[in-house]
Coordinates of C-alpha atoms in Angstrom, one line a residue:
M358 CA -20.4 -35.0 -36.8
A359 CA -20.5 -38.7 -37.0
K360 CA -18.1 -40.7 -34.9
Q361 CA -15.2 -42.5 -36.6
G362 CA -16.2 -46.1 -37.3
V363 CA -19.9 -45.5 -37.0
Q364 CA -22.0 -45.6 -40.1
N365 CA -23.8 -42.4 -40.9
P366 CA -27.6 -43.1 -40.9
G367 CA -28.1 -40.6 -43.7
N368 CA -25.7 -42.4 -46.0
N369 CA -27.8 -44.9 -48.0
S370 CA -25.0 -45.8 -50.5
H371 CA -24.6 -49.5 -51.1
F372 CA -21.2 -50.9 -52.0
E373 CA -20.6 -54.3 -53.5
R374 CA -17.4 -56.2 -53.4
V375 CA -15.9 -56.5 -56.9
R376 CA -14.6 -60.0 -57.7
N377 CA -11.1 -60.4 -59.1
K378 CA -12.4 -61.6 -62.5
D379 CA -14.6 -58.6 -62.8
R380 CA -11.8 -56.1 -62.1
P381 CA -10.1 -54.1 -64.9
D382 CA -6.6 -54.8 -66.0
E383 CA -5.3 -51.7 -64.3
A384 CA -5.9 -50.0 -61.0
F385 CA -9.1 -47.9 -61.1
T386 CA -10.9 -45.3 -59.0
T387 CA -14.2 -46.3 -57.5
D388 CA -17.2 -44.1 -56.5
R389 CA -16.0 -44.4 -52.8
A390 CA -12.8 -42.4 -53.6
V391 CA -12.9 -38.9 -52.1
R392 CA -10.5 -37.7 -54.8
A393 CA -9.4 -39.0 -58.1
G394 CA -5.8 -40.3 -58.5
R395 CA -3.7 -43.4 -57.9
A396 CA -3.5 -42.7 -54.2
N397 CA -7.3 -43.4 -53.9
A398 CA -7.4 -46.1 -56.6
A399 CA -8.5 -49.7 -56.1
S400 CA -6.3 -52.6 -57.3
G401 CA -6.8 -54.1 -60.8
R402 CA -7.2 -57.8 -61.5
I403 CA -4.6 -60.1 -60.0
M404 CA -2.9 -61.6 -63.0
V405 CA -1.0 -64.4 -61.4
T406 CA -2.8 -67.5 -60.0
V407 CA -0.7 -67.9 -56.8
P408 CA -2.4 -67.1 -53.5
N409 CA -1.2 -64.0 -51.6
D410 CA 0.8 -66.2 -49.1
H411 CA 2.8 -67.9 -51.8
F412 CA 6.5 -68.4 -50.9
G413 CA 9.4 -68.2 -53.3
P414 CA 9.5 -67.0 -57.0
I415 CA 6.4 -66.6 -59.1
P416 CA 6.6 -69.6 -61.4
P417 CA 5.8 -69.6 -65.2
E418 CA 2.8 -71.8 -64.7
A419 CA 1.2 -69.1 -62.4
D420 CA 1.7 -66.4 -65.0
P421 CA -0.7 -66.0 -67.9
R422 CA 2.2 -65.0 -70.1
G423 CA 4.0 -68.3 -69.3
L424 CA 7.1 -66.5 -68.1
G425 CA 6.8 -66.0 -64.4
V426 CA 7.9 -62.8 -62.7
R427 CA 11.5 -62.3 -63.7
V428 CA 14.3 -60.4 -61.9
G429 CA 14.4 -56.8 -63.2
E430 CA 10.7 -56.6 -64.1
S431 CA 9.4 -53.2 -63.1
W432 CA 6.0 -51.4 -62.6
K433 CA 4.9 -47.9 -62.4
D434 CA 3.6 -48.2 -58.8
R435 CA 2.9 -50.6 -56.0
L436 CA -0.7 -51.3 -57.2
D437 CA 0.7 -52.7 -60.5
C438 CA 3.3 -54.7 -58.6
R439 CA 0.5 -56.2 -56.5
Q440 CA -1.3 -57.4 -59.7
W441 CA 1.7 -59.6 -60.6
G442 CA 2.3 -61.0 -57.1
A443 CA 5.8 -59.8 -56.4
H444 CA 4.5 -58.0 -53.3
F445 CA 0.7 -58.1 -52.6
P446 CA 0.2 -55.3 -50.0
H447 CA 0.1 -52.0 -51.8
V448 CA 1.0 -50.0 -48.6
A449 CA 2.7 -52.2 -46.0
G450 CA 6.3 -53.0 -46.6
I451 CA 6.1 -56.5 -45.2
A452 CA 3.9 -59.3 -46.5
G453 CA 3.6 -62.2 -44.1
Q454 CA 1.7 -63.9 -41.3
S455 CA 3.0 -64.2 -37.8
N456 CA 2.3 -68.0 -37.6
V457 CA 4.0 -69.1 -40.9
G458 CA 6.5 -66.4 -42.0
A459 CA 6.9 -63.6 -44.4
Q460 CA 6.8 -63.8 -48.2
S461 CA 8.1 -60.5 -49.4
V462 CA 9.4 -57.0 -48.4
V463 CA 9.7 -53.6 -50.1
L464 CA 12.7 -51.3 -49.7
S465 CA 11.4 -47.8 -49.9
G466 CA 13.5 -45.8 -47.5
G467 CA 10.8 -45.7 -44.8
Y468 CA 13.3 -46.1 -41.9
E469 CA 16.6 -44.2 -41.6
D470 CA 18.3 -47.2 -40.0
D471 CA 18.1 -49.2 -43.3
R472 CA 21.3 -49.9 -45.1
D473 CA 21.3 -51.3 -48.7
E474 CA 24.4 -52.9 -50.2
G475 CA 22.7 -54.6 -53.1
E476 CA 23.7 -58.2 -52.5
W477 CA 22.9 -57.8 -48.8
F478 CA 21.1 -55.2 -46.8
L479 CA 20.0 -54.4 -43.3
Y480 CA 16.3 -54.0 -43.0
T481 CA 14.4 -52.4 -40.2
G482 CA 11.1 -53.9 -38.9
S483 CA 7.8 -52.2 -38.7
G484 CA 6.2 -50.3 -35.8
G485 CA 7.5 -48.0 -33.1
R486 CA 5.7 -45.0 -34.5
D487 CA 2.5 -43.3 -33.4
L488 CA 0.1 -43.7 -36.3
S489 CA -3.1 -42.9 -34.4
G490 CA -5.7 -40.6 -36.0
N491 CA -4.5 -39.6 -39.5
K492 CA -0.7 -39.9 -38.9
R493 CA 0.0 -42.2 -41.8
T494 CA 3.4 -40.8 -42.5
N495 CA 4.8 -40.1 -39.1
K496 CA 8.6 -40.5 -39.2
E497 CA 9.2 -40.0 -35.5
Q498 CA 9.7 -43.1 -33.4
S499 CA 8.1 -43.0 -30.0
F500 CA 8.4 -46.6 -28.6
D501 CA 10.4 -49.8 -29.1
Q502 CA 9.7 -52.3 -31.8
K503 CA 9.0 -55.9 -30.8
F504 CA 9.1 -59.2 -32.6
E505 CA 5.3 -59.4 -33.1
S506 CA 2.9 -59.2 -36.0
S507 CA 4.9 -58.7 -39.3
N508 CA 8.2 -58.5 -37.4
K509 CA 7.5 -62.0 -36.0
A510 CA 6.7 -63.2 -39.6
L511 CA 10.2 -62.1 -40.6
L512 CA 11.7 -63.8 -37.5
I513 CA 10.1 -67.1 -38.5
S514 CA 11.4 -66.7 -42.1
C515 CA 14.8 -66.2 -40.6
Q516 CA 14.7 -69.3 -38.4
K517 CA 13.3 -71.5 -41.1
G518 CA 15.4 -70.2 -43.9
L519 CA 12.4 -69.3 -46.1
P520 CA 12.9 -67.3 -49.3
L521 CA 11.6 -63.8 -49.6
R522 CA 10.9 -61.8 -52.7
V523 CA 12.5 -58.3 -52.5
V524 CA 11.1 -55.3 -54.3
R525 CA 12.9 -52.0 -54.4
S526 CA 11.2 -48.6 -54.8
H527 CA 12.7 -45.5 -56.3
K528 CA 11.9 -43.7 -53.0
A529 CA 14.8 -45.6 -51.4
A530 CA 17.3 -43.8 -53.7
S531 CA 16.9 -40.4 -52.1
V532 CA 14.9 -39.4 -49.1
I533 CA 14.3 -36.1 -47.4
R534 CA 16.0 -36.1 -44.0
V535 CA 15.1 -33.6 -41.3
D536 CA 16.9 -33.3 -38.0
P537 CA 14.9 -35.3 -35.4
G538 CA 15.2 -32.5 -32.9
T539 CA 13.2 -30.2 -35.1
L540 CA 10.3 -32.7 -35.4
A541 CA 8.9 -31.7 -32.0
H542 CA 8.4 -28.1 -33.0
S543 CA 5.1 -27.0 -34.5
C544 CA 6.9 -25.3 -37.4
I545 CA 10.0 -26.7 -39.0
T546 CA 12.4 -23.9 -39.9
S547 CA 15.4 -26.0 -40.8
V548 CA 16.2 -26.7 -44.4
P549 CA 15.4 -30.3 -45.4
V550 CA 18.5 -32.3 -46.6
Q551 CA 18.2 -34.7 -49.5
E552 CA 20.1 -37.8 -48.5
K553 CA 21.3 -40.5 -50.9
R554 CA 20.1 -43.7 -49.2
S555 CA 20.6 -46.6 -51.7
A556 CA 22.7 -46.8 -54.8
Y557 CA 20.8 -50.0 -55.9
A558 CA 17.3 -48.5 -56.0
P559 CA 15.6 -48.1 -59.4
T560 CA 15.2 -44.8 -61.1
E561 CA 12.0 -42.8 -61.4
E562 CA 11.6 -44.2 -65.0
E563 CA 11.0 -47.7 -63.5
P564 CA 9.7 -46.8 -60.0
V565 CA 9.1 -50.3 -58.6
R566 CA 11.4 -53.2 -59.5
Y567 CA 11.6 -56.9 -58.5
D568 CA 15.2 -57.7 -57.5
G569 CA 14.9 -61.5 -56.8
I570 CA 15.0 -63.9 -53.8
Y571 CA 16.8 -63.1 -50.5
R572 CA 17.0 -65.0 -47.3
I573 CA 17.4 -63.6 -43.7
A574 CA 20.7 -64.8 -42.2
R575 CA 20.3 -63.1 -38.8
C576 CA 17.9 -60.9 -36.9
W577 CA 18.2 -59.0 -33.6
R578 CA 17.2 -55.8 -31.8
K579 CA 19.3 -52.7 -31.2
A580 CA 18.9 -49.1 -30.4
G581 CA 18.2 -47.1 -33.6
M582 CA 19.1 -43.6 -34.6
Q583 CA 16.2 -42.3 -32.6
K584 CA 17.4 -44.1 -29.5
F585 CA 14.4 -46.6 -29.4
L586 CA 14.9 -50.3 -30.1
V587 CA 14.3 -51.5 -33.6
C588 CA 14.2 -55.0 -35.1
R589 CA 17.1 -55.5 -37.5
Y590 CA 17.2 -58.2 -40.3
L591 CA 20.3 -59.1 -42.4
F592 CA 19.1 -60.1 -45.9
V593 CA 21.5 -61.9 -48.2
R594 CA 20.7 -62.5 -51.9
C595 CA 20.2 -66.2 -53.1
D596 CA 18.6 -66.1 -56.5
N597 CA 19.5 -68.1 -59.7
E598 CA 19.1 -65.0 -61.8
P599 CA 21.6 -62.2 -61.8
A600 CA 20.8 -59.0 -60.0
P601 CA 19.6 -56.0 -62.2
W602 CA 22.8 -54.1 -61.4
S603 CA 25.1 -57.1 -61.9
T604 CA 27.3 -57.6 -65.0
E605 CA 27.4 -61.3 -64.5
D606 CA 25.4 -63.8 -66.6
V607 CA 24.7 -66.2 -63.7
G608 CA 23.0 -65.8 -60.4
D609 CA 24.3 -66.0 -56.9
T610 CA 26.5 -68.9 -55.7
A611 CA 26.6 -70.6 -52.4
W612 CA 27.0 -68.4 -49.4
S613 CA 30.5 -68.0 -47.8
A614 CA 30.9 -68.9 -44.1
E615 CA 31.6 -65.2 -43.2
L616 CA 29.0 -62.6 -43.0
P617 CA 29.6 -59.0 -44.1
K618 CA 31.8 -57.1 -41.7
D619 CA 29.5 -54.1 -41.4
A620 CA 26.6 -56.4 -40.5
L621 CA 28.7 -58.1 -37.8
Q622 CA 29.6 -54.7 -36.4
D623 CA 25.9 -53.8 -36.2
M624 CA 25.2 -57.1 -34.4
K625 CA 27.7 -56.2 -31.7
E626 CA 25.2 -53.5 -30.6
A627 CA 22.3 -56.1 -30.3
K628 CA 20.1 -56.1 -27.2
G629 CA 19.1 -59.6 -26.3
T630 CA 19.0 -62.7 -28.5
I631 CA 20.5 -62.8 -32.0
Y632 CA 18.4 -65.2 -34.1
E633 CA 19.8 -67.3 -37.0
T634 CA 18.7 -69.8 -39.5
A635 CA 18.4 -73.5 -38.6
D636 CA 20.9 -76.1 -39.8
Q637 CA 18.5 -77.3 -42.6
P638 CA 16.9 -74.2 -44.2
W639 CA 13.9 -74.6 -46.4
W640 CA 15.5 -72.6 -49.3
D641 CA 19.1 -73.7 -49.8
W642 CA 22.0 -74.2 -52.3
D643 CA 22.0 -77.5 -54.1
A644 CA 25.6 -78.5 -54.7
D645 CA 24.7 -81.2 -57.2
K646 CA 22.5 -78.9 -59.4
K647 CA 24.6 -75.8 -58.6
E648 CA 21.5 -73.7 -58.0
W649 CA 19.3 -72.4 -55.3
G650 CA 16.0 -74.1 -54.6
W651 CA 13.7 -75.8 -52.2
A652 CA 15.5 -78.2 -49.9
R653 CA 12.2 -79.0 -48.3
P654 CA 8.7 -78.9 -49.7
P655 CA 7.4 -75.3 -49.7
P656 CA 4.9 -74.2 -47.1
V657 CA 1.3 -74.9 -48.0
S658 CA -0.9 -71.9 -48.7
Q659 CA -3.5 -71.1 -46.0
K660 CA -5.6 -69.6 -48.7
S661 CA -6.3 -72.9 -50.6
G662 CA -5.4 -71.6 -54.0
G663 CA -6.7 -68.1 -53.3
D664 CA -10.0 -69.0 -51.7
P665 CA -10.9 -67.4 -48.4
D666 CA -11.2 -70.9 -46.8
T667 CA -8.6 -70.7 -44.1
P668 CA -7.8 -73.2 -41.3
K669 CA -10.0 -71.1 -39.0
K670 CA -13.0 -71.6 -41.2
L671 CA -12.3 -75.3 -41.4
R672 CA -12.2 -75.6 -37.7
K673 CA -15.5 -73.8 -37.6
K674 CA -16.9 -76.4 -39.8
A675 CA -15.5 -79.1 -37.5
T676 CA -17.2 -77.4 -34.6
E677 CA -20.5 -77.4 -36.4
Q678 CA -20.1 -81.2 -36.9
E679 CA -19.4 -81.7 -33.2
R680 CA -22.3 -79.5 -32.3
A681 CA -24.6 -81.6 -34.5
L682 CA -23.2 -84.8 -32.8
R683 CA -24.5 -83.6 -29.5
E684 CA -28.0 -84.3 -30.8
F685 CA -26.9 -88.0 -31.0
M686 CA -25.6 -88.5 -27.5
C687 CA -26.3 -91.5 -25.4
K688 CA -28.3 -90.7 -22.2
L689 CA -26.3 -93.3 -20.2
C690 CA -22.6 -92.7 -21.2
S691 CA -23.0 -89.1 -22.5
G692 CA -20.9 -90.0 -25.5
A693 CA -21.7 -90.3 -29.2
L694 CA -24.1 -93.1 -29.9
Q695 CA -22.5 -96.5 -30.8
E696 CA -24.9 -99.0 -32.2
P697 CA -27.7 -96.6 -31.6
V698 CA -31.1 -98.0 -30.6
S699 CA -34.3 -95.8 -30.4
A700 CA -36.7 -96.7 -27.6
P701 CA -40.5 -96.3 -28.3
C702 CA -40.5 -93.4 -25.9
G703 CA -38.3 -91.4 -28.2
H704 CA -35.0 -91.6 -26.3
H705 CA -31.7 -93.0 -27.9
F706 CA -29.1 -95.1 -26.3
C707 CA -26.0 -97.2 -27.2
R708 CA -27.1 -100.8 -27.3
P709 CA -24.2 -101.9 -25.2
C710 CA -25.0 -99.3 -22.6
L711 CA -28.6 -100.3 -22.5
E712 CA -27.8 -104.0 -22.2
K713 CA -25.3 -103.2 -19.4
H714 CA -27.9 -101.0 -17.6
F715 CA -30.4 -103.9 -17.3
Q716 CA -27.7 -106.6 -16.9
G717 CA -28.7 -109.3 -14.4
Q718 CA -32.5 -108.5 -14.6
G719 CA -34.6 -111.3 -16.1
D720 CA -37.7 -110.8 -18.2
T721 CA -40.0 -112.6 -15.8
V722 CA -40.2 -113.5 -12.1
N723 CA -42.1 -116.4 -10.4
R724 CA -44.6 -115.6 -7.6
G725 CA -45.2 -118.2 -5.0
A726 CA -48.3 -118.6 -2.8
R727 CA -48.2 -119.4 0.9
A728 CA -49.5 -122.9 0.2
G729 CA -46.4 -123.6 -1.8
R730 CA -48.0 -123.8 -5.2
T731 CA -46.6 -121.7 -8.1
L732 CA -48.9 -118.9 -9.2
R733 CA -48.5 -117.0 -12.5
V734 CA -45.2 -115.8 -13.9
Q735 CA -45.0 -112.0 -13.6
K736 CA -43.3 -109.8 -16.2
V737 CA -40.4 -107.7 -14.9
V738 CA -40.9 -103.9 -15.5
K739 CA -37.8 -102.3 -17.1
P740 CA -38.2 -98.5 -17.1
C741 CA -36.5 -96.2 -19.6
P742 CA -33.5 -94.6 -17.8
T743 CA -34.7 -91.2 -18.9
C744 CA -38.5 -91.1 -18.7
K745 CA -39.3 -94.4 -16.7
T746 CA -41.6 -95.7 -19.5
D747 CA -41.6 -99.5 -19.5
I748 CA -39.4 -100.7 -22.4
A749 CA -39.2 -104.4 -21.5
D750 CA -40.9 -105.5 -24.7
F751 CA -38.6 -103.3 -26.7
L752 CA -35.5 -104.7 -25.0
A753 CA -36.5 -108.3 -25.9
N754 CA -35.7 -107.6 -29.5
C755 CA -34.1 -104.2 -29.9
Q756 CA -32.5 -103.5 -33.3
V757 CA -29.8 -101.0 -34.2
N758 CA -31.0 -97.9 -35.9
R759 CA -28.9 -98.1 -39.1
D760 CA -30.1 -94.8 -40.5
M761 CA -28.9 -93.0 -37.4
Q762 CA -25.7 -94.9 -37.3
V763 CA -24.9 -93.7 -40.9
V764 CA -25.6 -90.1 -39.9
I765 CA -23.3 -90.3 -36.9
E766 CA -20.5 -91.8 -38.9
K767 CA -20.8 -89.0 -41.5
L768 CA -20.6 -86.3 -38.8
Q769 CA -17.6 -87.9 -37.1
A770 CA -15.7 -88.4 -40.4
G771 CA -16.5 -84.8 -41.5
A772 CA -15.2 -83.4 -38.2
Q773 CA -12.0 -85.5 -38.2
K774 CA -11.3 -84.6 -41.8
A775 CA -11.8 -80.9 -41.3
Q776 CA -9.6 -80.9 -38.2
A777 CA -6.8 -82.8 -40.0
V778 CA -6.8 -80.5 -43.0
A779 CA -6.8 -77.4 -40.8
C780 CA -3.9 -78.8 -38.8
K781 CA -2.0 -79.5 -42.0
L782 CA -2.6 -76.0 -43.3
E783 CA -1.4 -74.4 -40.0
T784 CA 1.7 -76.5 -39.4
A785 CA 2.6 -76.7 -43.2
Q786 CA 4.3 -80.0 -42.5
S787 CA 2.6 -82.1 -45.2
S788 CA 3.2 -79.9 -48.2
A789 CA 4.8 -82.5 -50.6
Q790 CA 1.4 -83.1 -52.2
G791 CA 1.5 -79.5 -53.5
E792 CA -1.1 -76.8 -53.2
E793 CA -3.5 -78.3 -55.8
A794 CA -3.7 -81.6 -53.9
L795 CA -4.3 -79.7 -50.6
A796 CA -7.0 -77.6 -52.2
A797 CA -8.7 -80.9 -53.2
E798 CA -8.4 -82.1 -49.6
V799 CA -10.1 -78.9 -48.4
E800 CA -12.8 -79.3 -50.9
S801 CA -13.3 -82.9 -49.9
A802 CA -13.4 -81.9 -46.2
E803 CA -16.0 -79.2 -46.8
A804 CA -18.2 -81.6 -48.9
M805 CA -18.0 -84.2 -46.1
A806 CA -19.0 -81.6 -43.6
E807 CA -22.0 -80.4 -45.6
D808 CA -23.1 -83.9 -46.3
G809 CA -23.0 -84.8 -42.6
L810 CA -24.9 -81.7 -41.5
A811 CA -27.5 -82.3 -44.2
S812 CA -28.0 -85.9 -43.0
A813 CA -28.2 -84.7 -39.4
G814 CA -30.8 -82.2 -40.3
K815 CA -33.0 -84.9 -41.7
A816 CA -32.4 -87.5 -38.9
S817 CA -32.8 -85.2 -35.9
R818 CA -36.4 -84.1 -36.4
P819 CA -38.2 -83.1 -33.3
V820 CA -39.7 -86.2 -31.5
P821 CA -43.4 -85.6 -30.6
M822 CA -44.4 -86.3 -27.0
A823 CA -46.4 -89.4 -26.6
T824 CA -50.1 -88.7 -25.6
A825 CA -52.8 -90.9 -24.4
D826 CA -54.0 -91.3 -28.0
T827 CA -50.5 -92.0 -29.5
T828 CA -50.1 -95.6 -30.6
E829 CA -46.9 -97.5 -30.0
G830 CA -46.2 -97.6 -33.7
E831 CA -46.4 -93.8 -34.0
E832 CA -44.0 -93.4 -31.0
A833 CA -41.5 -95.8 -32.6
A834 CA -41.7 -94.0 -36.0
A835 CA -41.1 -90.6 -34.2
S836 CA -38.1 -91.9 -32.3
T837 CA -36.3 -93.3 -35.3
G838 CA -37.1 -90.4 -37.7
V839 CA -38.5 -92.9 -40.2
D840 CA -42.0 -92.5 -41.6
T841 CA -43.7 -95.9 -41.3
G842 CA -46.9 -94.8 -43.1
P843 CA -50.4 -94.7 -41.6
V844 CA -50.9 -96.8 -38.5
S845 CA -54.2 -98.6 -38.1
E846 CA -56.2 -97.2 -35.2
L847 CA -56.5 -99.6 -32.3
P848 CA -59.8 -99.9 -30.5
K849 CA -59.9 -98.1 -27.2
Q850 CA -60.5 -100.2 -24.1
D851 CA -62.4 -99.2 -21.0
S852 CA -59.9 -98.8 -18.2
K853 CA -62.5 -100.2 -15.7
T854 CA -62.9 -103.4 -17.5
S855 CA -60.6 -106.0 -15.9
V856 CA -61.6 -109.2 -17.8
S857 CA -62.7 -110.0 -21.4
K858 CA -65.9 -111.7 -22.5
T859 CA -64.2 -115.1 -22.6
E860 CA -63.0 -114.6 -19.0
E861 CA -66.6 -113.8 -18.1
D862 CA -67.8 -117.2 -19.3
D863 CA -64.9 -118.9 -17.4
L864 CA -65.9 -116.9 -14.3
D865 CA -69.5 -118.0 -14.5
K866 CA -68.4 -121.7 -14.7
L867 CA -66.1 -121.4 -11.7
C868 CA -68.8 -119.7 -9.6
Q869 CA -71.3 -122.4 -10.5
E870 CA -68.8 -125.1 -9.5
F871 CA -67.7 -123.3 -6.3
P872 CA -70.8 -121.5 -5.1
G873 CA -69.3 -120.9 -1.6
Y874 CA -66.9 -118.3 -2.9
D875 CA -67.6 -114.7 -3.6
R876 CA -67.8 -113.9 -7.3
G877 CA -65.6 -110.9 -7.0
L878 CA -62.9 -113.0 -5.2
V879 CA -63.0 -115.6 -7.9
G880 CA -62.8 -112.9 -10.6
A881 CA -59.7 -111.4 -8.9
M882 CA -58.0 -114.8 -8.8
L883 CA -58.7 -115.4 -12.4
A884 CA -57.3 -112.0 -13.4
D885 CA -54.2 -112.5 -11.3
Q886 CA -53.5 -115.8 -13.0
G887 CA -53.9 -114.3 -16.4
G888 CA -57.1 -116.2 -17.2
D889 CA -55.6 -119.6 -16.4
V890 CA -58.8 -121.5 -15.5
P891 CA -57.2 -124.8 -14.5
E892 CA -54.8 -123.1 -12.2
V893 CA -57.6 -121.2 -10.4
H894 CA -59.7 -124.4 -10.3
A895 CA -56.9 -126.3 -8.6
C896 CA -56.4 -123.4 -6.2
L897 CA -60.0 -123.2 -5.2
R898 CA -60.1 -127.0 -4.5
V899 CA -57.2 -127.0 -2.1
V900 CA -57.5 -123.6 -0.5
P901 CA -59.9 -123.4 2.6
P902 CA -62.6 -120.7 2.9
S903 CA -61.9 -117.0 2.9
S904 CA -60.4 -116.9 6.4
V905 CA -57.3 -118.6 5.2
L906 CA -57.1 -117.0 1.7
P907 CA -54.2 -114.7 0.9
Q908 CA -54.8 -111.1 1.9
Q909 CA -54.4 -109.9 -1.7
Y910 CA -57.6 -111.7 -2.7
L911 CA -59.6 -110.5 0.3
D912 CA -58.7 -106.8 -0.5

């Protein structure tokens, strides 16, 4: 028998995810279903265009019928209700996220502590039951509920004053109640009692019904009927349309200052903090318009108009940008390159950092002889801070690598944009632009990220190591990532040759004029003075024989 959660090697079935546009209009049974029937069916096409974390009523512009989801609209089951966005989860009773709030709930009589009075009701949170294994319908509570997961989502909606869509199921009208004491027995011998739970639930002819917008006025924890703590939420209706059971032609008016007495009595049994709505709720009564509506811009969808691009994925893209930026780090300051320069050896530095590193060092130094005369000016060696290759000639006229600078700027801008949009989605503070504008921002951030990574891939090609046969032009081309075309091959020089043919002629003339000096000694003086014949000539005229010559010439 295969373990749960481990794929059976003998099962070669291949399942493909069905896109929403390819789904049928109604729920359907796939090949994966063990048995036929609605209980094993997959959801049909989502008809509305709002994301599944949309707050508030479903507007007409999101409905292909142009009507919006109206109060009193009903469906034959939760799968059909899901297709029209009133409540997206087809099993769970709470739709929400623990970091932003809850969008909708379903009253289906799942908890015996629920109390439904139509215009207001007391709702019990989720959890507290052992659902391990295959116990999907366990009614016995075995531990306390906490304000976490979907319960926390309801708590956030309470504190912010967010609107929640409420759907009632016909199952809440009558439930089968069994004495909890008999649940522990292996065989229940008592007769189940059918209890009337809600007078406001729909009938079996319209099993699932949308009843409008509610807001959570208070929430707390108390001991339930099974003696364990449960999370309690006081929902109060605040919709502009009349309730399905109402005889009025208008919706709800502004709330009164007093809460229902039965709810206040229940709150007296609270254990711990009683949470309430802030002074400025997001969904509130507009005294000027005499209607309920958004007092603040609605929270921005984390789904970007239904796409799976969440803030988490945007932050992942920002991380990719930052990882790519590590390939463009200065070897001196360990930060992103600013005014990047690429040395012939293939290493990159900030130009200000490189100039500061060699600050105070001249390009040449004068060497003086013991006789007081000035010999040749010697070039100062300036080693690369990384590989010690002499880069003095490069430093004399180093230029900013503009191509690399553009790539770095793209990566930095892409990372900052992705982080900013992700933060905006998570905090939901800048939602006045609307979901369409934010979706455009997400698309722009992704485009910037992809552009930066593509540019970085072209610019950060591997730098070949310089060999004995690599010319300086090839090294420079490799370090900058720019193809400079074919480089003419330079003639190789014999490392043992110390002077050129012209210097040989100058050496012959000096040896003829000063026959008392060794030829090798004169040649060394000529090489040390860089072929400056007049300088060597003057030195030989004033310097005495070899006994008083500088030791460097005698060696």
